PDB file of C-alpha atoms and ligand atoms in Angstrom:
ATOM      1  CA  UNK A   1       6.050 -12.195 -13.790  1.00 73.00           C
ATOM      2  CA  UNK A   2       5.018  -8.584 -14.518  1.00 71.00           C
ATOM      3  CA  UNK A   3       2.943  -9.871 -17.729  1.00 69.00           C
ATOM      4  CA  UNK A   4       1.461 -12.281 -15.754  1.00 72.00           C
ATOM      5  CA  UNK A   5       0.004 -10.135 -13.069  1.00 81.00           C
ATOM      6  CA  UNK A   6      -2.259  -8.675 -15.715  1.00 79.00           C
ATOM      7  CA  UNK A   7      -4.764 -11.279 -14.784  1.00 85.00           C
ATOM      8  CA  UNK A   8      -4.817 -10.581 -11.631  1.00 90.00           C
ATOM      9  CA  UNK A   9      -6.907  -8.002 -10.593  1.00 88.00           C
ATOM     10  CA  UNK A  10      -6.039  -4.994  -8.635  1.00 85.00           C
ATOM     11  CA  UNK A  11      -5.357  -1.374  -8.219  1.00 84.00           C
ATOM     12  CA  UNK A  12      -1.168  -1.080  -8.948  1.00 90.00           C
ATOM     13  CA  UNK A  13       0.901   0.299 -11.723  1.00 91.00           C
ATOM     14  CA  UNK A  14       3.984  -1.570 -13.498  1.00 92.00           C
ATOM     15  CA  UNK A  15       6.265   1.528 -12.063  1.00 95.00           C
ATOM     16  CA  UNK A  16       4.585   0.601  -8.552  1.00 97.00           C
ATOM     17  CA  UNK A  17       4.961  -3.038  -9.102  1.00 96.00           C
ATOM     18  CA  UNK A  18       8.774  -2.307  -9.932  1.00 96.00           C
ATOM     19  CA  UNK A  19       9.549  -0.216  -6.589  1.00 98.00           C
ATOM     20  CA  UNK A  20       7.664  -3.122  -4.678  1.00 98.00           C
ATOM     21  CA  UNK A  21       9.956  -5.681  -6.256  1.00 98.00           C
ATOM     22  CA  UNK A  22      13.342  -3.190  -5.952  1.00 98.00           C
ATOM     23  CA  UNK A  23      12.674  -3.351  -2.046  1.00 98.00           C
ATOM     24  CA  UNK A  24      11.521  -6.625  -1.443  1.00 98.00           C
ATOM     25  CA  UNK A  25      15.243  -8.252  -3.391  1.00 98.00           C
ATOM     26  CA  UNK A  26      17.082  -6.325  -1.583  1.00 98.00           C
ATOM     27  CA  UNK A  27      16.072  -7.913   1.614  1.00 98.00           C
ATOM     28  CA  UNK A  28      18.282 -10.961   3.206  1.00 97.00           C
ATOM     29  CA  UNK A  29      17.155 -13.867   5.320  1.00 97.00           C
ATOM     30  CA  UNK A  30      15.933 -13.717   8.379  1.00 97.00           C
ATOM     31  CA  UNK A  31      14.501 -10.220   7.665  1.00 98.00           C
ATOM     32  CA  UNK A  32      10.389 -10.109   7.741  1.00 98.00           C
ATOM     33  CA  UNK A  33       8.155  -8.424   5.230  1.00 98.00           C
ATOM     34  CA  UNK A  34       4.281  -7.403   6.184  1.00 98.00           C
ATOM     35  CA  UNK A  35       2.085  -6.646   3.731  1.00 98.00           C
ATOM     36  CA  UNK A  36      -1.034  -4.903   4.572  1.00 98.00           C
ATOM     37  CA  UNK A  37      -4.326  -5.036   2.371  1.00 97.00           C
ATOM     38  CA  UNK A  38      -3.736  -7.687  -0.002  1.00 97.00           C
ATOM     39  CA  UNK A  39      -7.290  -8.211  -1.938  1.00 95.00           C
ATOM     40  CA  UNK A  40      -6.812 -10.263  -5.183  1.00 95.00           C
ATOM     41  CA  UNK A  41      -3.235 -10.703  -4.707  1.00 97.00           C
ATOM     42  CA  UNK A  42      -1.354  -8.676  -6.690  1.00 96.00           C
ATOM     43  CA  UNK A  43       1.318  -7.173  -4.438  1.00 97.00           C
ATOM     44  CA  UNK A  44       1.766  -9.751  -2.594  1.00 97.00           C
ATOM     45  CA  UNK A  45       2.926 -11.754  -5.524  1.00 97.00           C
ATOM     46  CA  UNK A  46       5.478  -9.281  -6.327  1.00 97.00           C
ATOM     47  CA  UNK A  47       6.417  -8.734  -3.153  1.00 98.00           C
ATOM     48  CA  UNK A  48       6.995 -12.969  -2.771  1.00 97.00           C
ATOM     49  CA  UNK A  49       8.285 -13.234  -6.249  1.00 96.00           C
ATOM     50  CA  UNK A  50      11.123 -10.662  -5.295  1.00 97.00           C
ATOM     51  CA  UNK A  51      12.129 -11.643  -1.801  1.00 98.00           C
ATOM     52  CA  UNK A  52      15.043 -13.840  -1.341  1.00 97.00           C
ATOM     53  CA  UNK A  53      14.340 -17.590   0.545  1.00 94.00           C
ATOM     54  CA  UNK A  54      14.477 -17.333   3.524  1.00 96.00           C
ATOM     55  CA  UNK A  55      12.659 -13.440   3.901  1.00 98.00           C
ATOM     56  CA  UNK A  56       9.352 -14.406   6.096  1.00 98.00           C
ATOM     57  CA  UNK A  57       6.338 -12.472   4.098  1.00 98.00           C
ATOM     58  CA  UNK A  58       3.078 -11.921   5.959  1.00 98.00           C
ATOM     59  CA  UNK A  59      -0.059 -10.641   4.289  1.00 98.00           C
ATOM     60  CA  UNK A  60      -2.927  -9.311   6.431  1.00 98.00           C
ATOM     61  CA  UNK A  61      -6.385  -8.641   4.896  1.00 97.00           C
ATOM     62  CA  UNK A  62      -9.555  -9.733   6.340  1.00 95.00           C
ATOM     63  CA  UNK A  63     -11.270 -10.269   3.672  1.00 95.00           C
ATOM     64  CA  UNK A  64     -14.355  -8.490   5.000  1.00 90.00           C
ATOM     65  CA  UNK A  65     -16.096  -6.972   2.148  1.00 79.00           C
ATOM     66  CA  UNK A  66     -15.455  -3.615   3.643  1.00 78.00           C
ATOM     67  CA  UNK A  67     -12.534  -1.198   2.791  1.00 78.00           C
ATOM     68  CA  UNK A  68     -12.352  -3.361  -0.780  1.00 76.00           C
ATOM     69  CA  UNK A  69     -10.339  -0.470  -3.067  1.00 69.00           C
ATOM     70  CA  UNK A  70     -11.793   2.870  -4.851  1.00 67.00           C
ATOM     71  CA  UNK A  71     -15.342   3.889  -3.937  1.00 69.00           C
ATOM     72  CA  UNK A  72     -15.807   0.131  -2.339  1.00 68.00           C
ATOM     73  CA  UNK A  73     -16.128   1.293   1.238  1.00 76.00           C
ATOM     74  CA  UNK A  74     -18.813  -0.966   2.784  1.00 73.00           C
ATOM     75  CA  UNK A  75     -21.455  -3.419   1.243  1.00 68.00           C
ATOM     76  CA  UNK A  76     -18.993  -5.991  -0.766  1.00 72.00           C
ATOM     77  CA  UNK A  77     -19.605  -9.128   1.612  1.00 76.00           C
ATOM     78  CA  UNK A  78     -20.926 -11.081  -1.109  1.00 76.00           C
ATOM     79  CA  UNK A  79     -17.803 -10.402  -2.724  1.00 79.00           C
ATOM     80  CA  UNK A  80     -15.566 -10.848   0.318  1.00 85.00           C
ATOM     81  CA  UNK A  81     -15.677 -14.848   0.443  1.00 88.00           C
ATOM     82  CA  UNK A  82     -15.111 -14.734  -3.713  1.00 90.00           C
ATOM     83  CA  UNK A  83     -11.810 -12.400  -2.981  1.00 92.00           C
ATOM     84  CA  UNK A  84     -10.191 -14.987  -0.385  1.00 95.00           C
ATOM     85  CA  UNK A  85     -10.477 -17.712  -2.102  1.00 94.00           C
ATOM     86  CA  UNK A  86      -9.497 -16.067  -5.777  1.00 95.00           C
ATOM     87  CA  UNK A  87      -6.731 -14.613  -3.892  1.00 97.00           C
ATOM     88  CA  UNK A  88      -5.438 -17.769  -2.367  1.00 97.00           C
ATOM     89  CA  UNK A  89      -5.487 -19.488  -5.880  1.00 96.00           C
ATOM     90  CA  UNK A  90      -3.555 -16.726  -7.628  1.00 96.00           C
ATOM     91  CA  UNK A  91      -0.577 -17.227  -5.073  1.00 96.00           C
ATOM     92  CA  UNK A  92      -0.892 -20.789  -6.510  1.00 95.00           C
ATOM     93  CA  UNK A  93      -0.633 -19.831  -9.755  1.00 94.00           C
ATOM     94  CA  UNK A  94       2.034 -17.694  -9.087  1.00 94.00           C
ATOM     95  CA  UNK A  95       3.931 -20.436  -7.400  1.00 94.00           C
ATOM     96  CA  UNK A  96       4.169 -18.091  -4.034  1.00 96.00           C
ATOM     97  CA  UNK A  97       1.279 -19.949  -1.871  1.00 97.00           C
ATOM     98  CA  UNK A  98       3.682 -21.614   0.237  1.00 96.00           C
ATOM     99  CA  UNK A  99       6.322 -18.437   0.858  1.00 97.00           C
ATOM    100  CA  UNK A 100       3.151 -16.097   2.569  1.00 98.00           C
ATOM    101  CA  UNK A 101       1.658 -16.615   5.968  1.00 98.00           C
ATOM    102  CA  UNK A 102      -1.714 -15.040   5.487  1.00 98.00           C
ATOM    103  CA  UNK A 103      -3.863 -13.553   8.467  1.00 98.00           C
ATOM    104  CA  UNK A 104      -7.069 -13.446   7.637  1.00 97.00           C
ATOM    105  CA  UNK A 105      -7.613 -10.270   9.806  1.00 97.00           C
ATOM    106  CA  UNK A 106      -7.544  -6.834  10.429  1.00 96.00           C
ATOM    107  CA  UNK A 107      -4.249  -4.813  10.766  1.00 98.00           C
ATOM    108  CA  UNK A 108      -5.306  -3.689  14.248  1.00 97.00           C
ATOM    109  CA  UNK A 109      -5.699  -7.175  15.275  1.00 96.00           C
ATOM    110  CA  UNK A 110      -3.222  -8.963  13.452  1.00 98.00           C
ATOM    111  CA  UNK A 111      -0.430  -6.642  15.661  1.00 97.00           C
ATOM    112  CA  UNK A 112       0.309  -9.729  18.556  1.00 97.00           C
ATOM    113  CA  UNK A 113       0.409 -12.511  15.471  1.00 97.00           C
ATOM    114  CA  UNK A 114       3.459 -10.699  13.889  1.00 97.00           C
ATOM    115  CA  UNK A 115       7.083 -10.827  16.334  1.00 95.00           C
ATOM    116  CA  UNK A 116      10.086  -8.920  16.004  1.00 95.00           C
ATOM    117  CA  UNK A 117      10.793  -6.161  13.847  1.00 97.00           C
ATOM    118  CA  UNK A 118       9.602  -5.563   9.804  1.00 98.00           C
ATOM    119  CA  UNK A 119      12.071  -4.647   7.574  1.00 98.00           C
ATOM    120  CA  UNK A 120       9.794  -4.077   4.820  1.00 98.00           C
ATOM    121  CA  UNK A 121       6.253  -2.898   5.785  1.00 98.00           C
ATOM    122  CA  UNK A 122       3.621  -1.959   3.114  1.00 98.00           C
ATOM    123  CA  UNK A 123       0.303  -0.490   4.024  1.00 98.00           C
ATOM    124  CA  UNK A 124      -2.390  -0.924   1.641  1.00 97.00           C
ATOM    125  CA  UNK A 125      -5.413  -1.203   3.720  1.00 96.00           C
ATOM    126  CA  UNK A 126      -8.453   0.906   4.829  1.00 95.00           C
ATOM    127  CA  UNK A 127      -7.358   4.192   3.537  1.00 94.00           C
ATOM    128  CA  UNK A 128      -9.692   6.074   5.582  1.00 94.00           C
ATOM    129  CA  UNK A 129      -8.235   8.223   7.915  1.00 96.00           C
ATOM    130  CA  UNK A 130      -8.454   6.734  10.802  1.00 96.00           C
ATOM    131  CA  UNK A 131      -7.104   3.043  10.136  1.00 97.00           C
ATOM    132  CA  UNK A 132      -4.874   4.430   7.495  1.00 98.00           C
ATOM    133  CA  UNK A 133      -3.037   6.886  10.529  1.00 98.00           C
ATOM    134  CA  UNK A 134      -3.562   3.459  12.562  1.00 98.00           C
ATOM    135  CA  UNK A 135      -1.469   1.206  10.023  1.00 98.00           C
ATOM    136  CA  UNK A 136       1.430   3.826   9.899  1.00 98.00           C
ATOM    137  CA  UNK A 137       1.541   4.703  13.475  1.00 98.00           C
ATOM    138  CA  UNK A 138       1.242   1.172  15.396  1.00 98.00           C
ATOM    139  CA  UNK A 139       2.641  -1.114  12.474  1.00 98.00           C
ATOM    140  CA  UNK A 140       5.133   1.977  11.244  1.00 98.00           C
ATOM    141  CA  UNK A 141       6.356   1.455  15.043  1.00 98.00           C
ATOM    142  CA  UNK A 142       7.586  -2.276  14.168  1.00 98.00           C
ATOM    143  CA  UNK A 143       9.324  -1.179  11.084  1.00 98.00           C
ATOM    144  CA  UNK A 144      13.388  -2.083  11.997  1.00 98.00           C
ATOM    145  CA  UNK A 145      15.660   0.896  11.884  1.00 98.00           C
ATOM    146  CA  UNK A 146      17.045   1.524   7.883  1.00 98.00           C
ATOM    147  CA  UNK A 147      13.817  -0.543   6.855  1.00 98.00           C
ATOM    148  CA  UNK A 148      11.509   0.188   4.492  1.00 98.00           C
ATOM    149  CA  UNK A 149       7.718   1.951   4.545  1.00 98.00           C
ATOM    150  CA  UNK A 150       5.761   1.754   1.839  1.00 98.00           C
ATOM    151  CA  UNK A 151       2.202   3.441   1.347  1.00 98.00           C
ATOM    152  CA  UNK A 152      -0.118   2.833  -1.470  1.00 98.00           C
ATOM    153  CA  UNK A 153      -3.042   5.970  -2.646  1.00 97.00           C
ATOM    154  CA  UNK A 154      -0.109   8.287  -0.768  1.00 98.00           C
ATOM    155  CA  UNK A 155      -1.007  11.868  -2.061  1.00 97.00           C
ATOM    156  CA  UNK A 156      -3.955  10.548  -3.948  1.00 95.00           C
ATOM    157  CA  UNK A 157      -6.584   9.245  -1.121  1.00 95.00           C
ATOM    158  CA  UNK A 158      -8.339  11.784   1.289  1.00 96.00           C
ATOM    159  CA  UNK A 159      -7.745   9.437   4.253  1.00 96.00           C
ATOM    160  CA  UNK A 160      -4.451   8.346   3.542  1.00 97.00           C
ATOM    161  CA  UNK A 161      -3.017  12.385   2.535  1.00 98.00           C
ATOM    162  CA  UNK A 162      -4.551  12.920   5.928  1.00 98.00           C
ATOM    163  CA  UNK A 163      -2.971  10.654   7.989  1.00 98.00           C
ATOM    164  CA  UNK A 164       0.572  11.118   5.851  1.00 98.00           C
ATOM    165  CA  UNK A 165       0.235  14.800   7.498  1.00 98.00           C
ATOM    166  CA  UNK A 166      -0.982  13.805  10.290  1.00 98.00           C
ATOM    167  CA  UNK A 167       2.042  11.203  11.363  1.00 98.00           C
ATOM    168  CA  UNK A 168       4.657  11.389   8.987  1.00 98.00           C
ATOM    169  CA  UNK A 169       5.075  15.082   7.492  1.00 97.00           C
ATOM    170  CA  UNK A 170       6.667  16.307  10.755  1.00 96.00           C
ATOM    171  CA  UNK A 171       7.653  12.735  11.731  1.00 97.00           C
ATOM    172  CA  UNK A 172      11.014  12.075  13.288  1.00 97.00           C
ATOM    173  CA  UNK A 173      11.387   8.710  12.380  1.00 97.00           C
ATOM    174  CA  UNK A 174      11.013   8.243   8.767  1.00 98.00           C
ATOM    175  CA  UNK A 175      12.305  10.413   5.535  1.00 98.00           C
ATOM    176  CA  UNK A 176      10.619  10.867   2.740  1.00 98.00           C
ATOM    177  CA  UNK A 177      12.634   8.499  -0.571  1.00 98.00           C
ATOM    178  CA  UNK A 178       9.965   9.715  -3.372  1.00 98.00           C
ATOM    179  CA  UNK A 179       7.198   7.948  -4.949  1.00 98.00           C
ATOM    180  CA  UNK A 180       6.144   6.044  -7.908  1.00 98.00           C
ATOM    181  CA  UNK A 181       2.465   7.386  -8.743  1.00 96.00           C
ATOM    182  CA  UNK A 182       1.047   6.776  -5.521  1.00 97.00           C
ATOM    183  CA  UNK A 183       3.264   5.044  -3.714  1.00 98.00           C
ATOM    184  CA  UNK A 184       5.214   6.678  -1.151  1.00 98.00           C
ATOM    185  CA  UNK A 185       8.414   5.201   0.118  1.00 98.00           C
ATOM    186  CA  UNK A 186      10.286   6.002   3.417  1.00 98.00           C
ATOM    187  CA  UNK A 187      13.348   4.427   4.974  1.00 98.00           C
ATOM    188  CA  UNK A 188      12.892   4.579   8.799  1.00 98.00           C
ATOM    189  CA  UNK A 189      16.452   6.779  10.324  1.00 98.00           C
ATOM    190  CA  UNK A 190      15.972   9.400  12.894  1.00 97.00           C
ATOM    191  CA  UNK A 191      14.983  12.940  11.081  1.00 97.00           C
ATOM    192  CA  UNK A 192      16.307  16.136  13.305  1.00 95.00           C
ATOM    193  CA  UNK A 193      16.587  20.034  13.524  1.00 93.00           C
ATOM    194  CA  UNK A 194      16.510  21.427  10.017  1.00 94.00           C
ATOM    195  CA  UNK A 195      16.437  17.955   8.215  1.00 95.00           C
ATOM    196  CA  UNK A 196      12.920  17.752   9.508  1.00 97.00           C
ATOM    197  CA  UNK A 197      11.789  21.213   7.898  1.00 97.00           C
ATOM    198  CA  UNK A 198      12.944  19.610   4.440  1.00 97.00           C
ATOM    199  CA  UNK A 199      11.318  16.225   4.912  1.00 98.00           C
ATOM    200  CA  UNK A 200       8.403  17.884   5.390  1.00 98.00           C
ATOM    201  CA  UNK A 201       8.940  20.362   2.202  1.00 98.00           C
ATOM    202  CA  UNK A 202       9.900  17.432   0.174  1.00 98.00           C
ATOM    203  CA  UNK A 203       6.499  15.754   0.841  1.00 98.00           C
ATOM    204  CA  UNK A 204       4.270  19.431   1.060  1.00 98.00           C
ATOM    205  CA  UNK A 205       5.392  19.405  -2.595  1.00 98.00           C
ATOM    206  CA  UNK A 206       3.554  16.145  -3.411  1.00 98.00           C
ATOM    207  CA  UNK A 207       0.592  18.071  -2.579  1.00 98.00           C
ATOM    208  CA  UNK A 208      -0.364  19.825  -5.968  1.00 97.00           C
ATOM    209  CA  UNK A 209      -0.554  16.431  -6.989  1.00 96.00           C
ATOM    210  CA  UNK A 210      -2.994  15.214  -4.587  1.00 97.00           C
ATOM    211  CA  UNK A 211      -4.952  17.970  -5.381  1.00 95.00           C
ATOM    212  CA  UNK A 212      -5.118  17.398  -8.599  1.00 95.00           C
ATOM    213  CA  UNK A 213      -6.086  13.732  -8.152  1.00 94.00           C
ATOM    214  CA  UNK A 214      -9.011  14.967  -5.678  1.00 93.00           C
ATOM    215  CA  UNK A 215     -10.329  17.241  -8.709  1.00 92.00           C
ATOM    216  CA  UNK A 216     -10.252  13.958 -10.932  1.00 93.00           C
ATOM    217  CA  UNK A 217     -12.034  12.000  -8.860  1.00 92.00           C
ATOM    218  CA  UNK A 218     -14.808  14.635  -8.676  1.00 91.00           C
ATOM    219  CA  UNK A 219     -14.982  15.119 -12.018  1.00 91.00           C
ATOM    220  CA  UNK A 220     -14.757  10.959 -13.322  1.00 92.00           C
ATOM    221  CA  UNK A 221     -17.542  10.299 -10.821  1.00 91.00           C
ATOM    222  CA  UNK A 222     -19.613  13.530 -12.146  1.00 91.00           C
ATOM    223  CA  UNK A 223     -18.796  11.764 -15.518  1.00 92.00           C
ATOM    224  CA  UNK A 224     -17.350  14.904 -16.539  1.00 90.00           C
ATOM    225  CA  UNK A 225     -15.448  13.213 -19.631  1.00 92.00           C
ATOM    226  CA  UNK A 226     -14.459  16.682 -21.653  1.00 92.00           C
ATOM    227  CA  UNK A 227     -13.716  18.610 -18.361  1.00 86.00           C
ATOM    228  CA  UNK A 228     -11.380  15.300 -17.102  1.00 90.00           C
ATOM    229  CA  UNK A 229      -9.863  14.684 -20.512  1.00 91.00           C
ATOM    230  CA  UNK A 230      -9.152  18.880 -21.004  1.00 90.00           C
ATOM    231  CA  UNK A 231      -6.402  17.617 -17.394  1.00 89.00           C
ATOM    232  CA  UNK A 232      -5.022  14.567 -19.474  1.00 89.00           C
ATOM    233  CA  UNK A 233      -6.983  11.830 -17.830  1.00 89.00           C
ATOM    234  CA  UNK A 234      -8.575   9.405 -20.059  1.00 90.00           C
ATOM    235  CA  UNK A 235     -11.397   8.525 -17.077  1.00 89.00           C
ATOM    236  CA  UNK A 236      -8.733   6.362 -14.935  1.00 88.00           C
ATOM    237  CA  UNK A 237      -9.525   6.380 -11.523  1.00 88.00           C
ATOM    238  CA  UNK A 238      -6.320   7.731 -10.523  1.00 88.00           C
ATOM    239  CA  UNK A 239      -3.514   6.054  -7.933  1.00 91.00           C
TER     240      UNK A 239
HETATM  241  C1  SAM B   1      -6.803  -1.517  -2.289  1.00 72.29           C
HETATM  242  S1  SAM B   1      -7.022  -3.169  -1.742  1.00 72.29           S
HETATM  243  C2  SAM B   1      -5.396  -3.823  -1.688  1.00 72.29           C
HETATM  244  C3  SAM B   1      -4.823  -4.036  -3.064  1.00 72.29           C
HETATM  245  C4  SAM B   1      -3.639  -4.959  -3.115  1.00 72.29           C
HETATM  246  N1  SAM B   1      -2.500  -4.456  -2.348  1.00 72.29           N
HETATM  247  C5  SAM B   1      -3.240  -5.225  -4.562  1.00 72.29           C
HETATM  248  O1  SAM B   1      -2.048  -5.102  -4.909  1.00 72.29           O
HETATM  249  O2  SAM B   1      -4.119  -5.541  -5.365  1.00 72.29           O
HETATM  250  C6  SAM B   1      -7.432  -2.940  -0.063  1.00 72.29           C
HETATM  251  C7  SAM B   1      -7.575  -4.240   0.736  1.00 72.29           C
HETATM  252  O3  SAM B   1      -7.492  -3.890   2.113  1.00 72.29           O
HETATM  253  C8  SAM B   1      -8.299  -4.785   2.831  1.00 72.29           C
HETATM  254  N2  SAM B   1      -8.589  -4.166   4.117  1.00 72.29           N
HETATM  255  C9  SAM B   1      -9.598  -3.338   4.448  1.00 72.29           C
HETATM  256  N3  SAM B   1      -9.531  -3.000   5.735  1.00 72.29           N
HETATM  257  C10 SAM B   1      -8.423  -3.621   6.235  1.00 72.29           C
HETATM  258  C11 SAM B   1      -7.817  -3.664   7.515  1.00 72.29           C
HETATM  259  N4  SAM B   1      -8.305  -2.967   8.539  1.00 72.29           N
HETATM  260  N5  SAM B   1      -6.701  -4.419   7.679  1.00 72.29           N
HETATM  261  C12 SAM B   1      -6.183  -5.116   6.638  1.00 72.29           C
HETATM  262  N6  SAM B   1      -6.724  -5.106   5.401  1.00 72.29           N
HETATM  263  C13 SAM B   1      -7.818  -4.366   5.212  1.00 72.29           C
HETATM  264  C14 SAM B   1      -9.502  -5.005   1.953  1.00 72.29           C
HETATM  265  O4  SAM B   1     -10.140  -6.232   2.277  1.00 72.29           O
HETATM  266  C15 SAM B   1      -8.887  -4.973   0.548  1.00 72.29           C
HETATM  267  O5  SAM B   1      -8.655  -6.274   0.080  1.00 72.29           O
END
């Protein structure tokens, strides 16, 4: 399955891939997965590869052309169509079309199509601030107690650091698991008194990181090849 997700294009790692599928086995029927920002297909595949029958899986991405991945903010309609439909026909390939409900929507209006608690929810959307802090605060809200949050470009977007500080860093619903690259996990308990200080720590101490990340970026769209390649990066937009 891994191999095979090689054709499929996308922005996710096999160590992120691997944490996606961890989660999404460990689920049991009846239990409810939401995926949001799905483009080409790629988590969702692992994500419907890994669940157990009888584990509903919803993806939500409009499809729009807007909010696409990495410097692919706004102008991609003609591309938009071209993504639904190649999307759609790698779940086939995949053998997964029939296990996802897809809503061909965005995450803010996709909220009254979804009932009942998540137990897995992974946000992959618009990772500027404001719909990123959206995703985790209204959709983080559904997420079932001892479920699962997952948040791709975590400590490597702008807009998604932001709204991780913003919502989560002094959060008292969900602690901080670790991360694989850029994704960030979180199980959803109740975080109190001191244990919120060190939640927060553990995730202030992702931040170098990001930092780093935002100096790559600068310097692979510069085209800065000796300056990037003197920090280890061979010109890989990094997530
Ligand atoms: C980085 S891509 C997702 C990558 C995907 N998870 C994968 O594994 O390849 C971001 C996707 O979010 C979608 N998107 C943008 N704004 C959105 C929104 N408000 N709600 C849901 N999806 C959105 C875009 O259409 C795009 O397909």
């Amino acid at each position: 399955m891994f191999r095979s997700l090689a054709e499929v294009e996308g922005w996710m790692t096999r160590a992120q891939a691997g944490r996606l599928w961890d989660r999404a086995s460990e689920l049991r029927a009846g239990d409810r997965i939401v995926e949001i920002g799905s483009f080409r297909g790629r988590s969702a595949i692992v994500l419907a590869s890994a669940a157990p029958e009888e584990v509903e899986i919803v993806t939500i991405d409009p499809h729009g052309g807007n909010d696409r991945g990495p410097q692919e903010i706004e102008g991609f309609e003609a591309e938009a169509q071209e993504d639904h439909e190649v999307f759609l026909a790698n779940l086939e390939r995949a053998g997964v079309r029939e296990r996802i409900r897809h809503l061909r929507r965005y995450s803010t209006e996709a909220l009254g199509d979804v009932d009942g608690d998540v137990e897995l929810l992974y946000i992959d959307g618009a990772h500027r601030l404001g719909p990123a802090l959206s995703d985790i605060r209204r959709w983080g809200d559904r997420v079932a107690p001892g479920g699962t949050l997952l948040i791709h470009d975590a400590f490597s977007s702008i807009g998604v650091t932001g709204a991780l500080v913003a919502s989560l860093f002094f959060g008292r619903q969900f602690h901080y698991v670790g991360r694989s690259g850029s994704l960030a996990e979180y199980r959803r308990r109740p975080v109190r008194g001191p244990r919120r200080l060190a939640n927060a720590a553990r995730q202030a101490a992702q931040l170098p990181w990001f930092a780093k990340n935002v100096v790559l970026k600068v310097l692979i769209t510069l085209k800065l090849r000796p300056v990037y390649r003197l920090l280890g990066s061979d010109g890989t937009w990094p997530y």
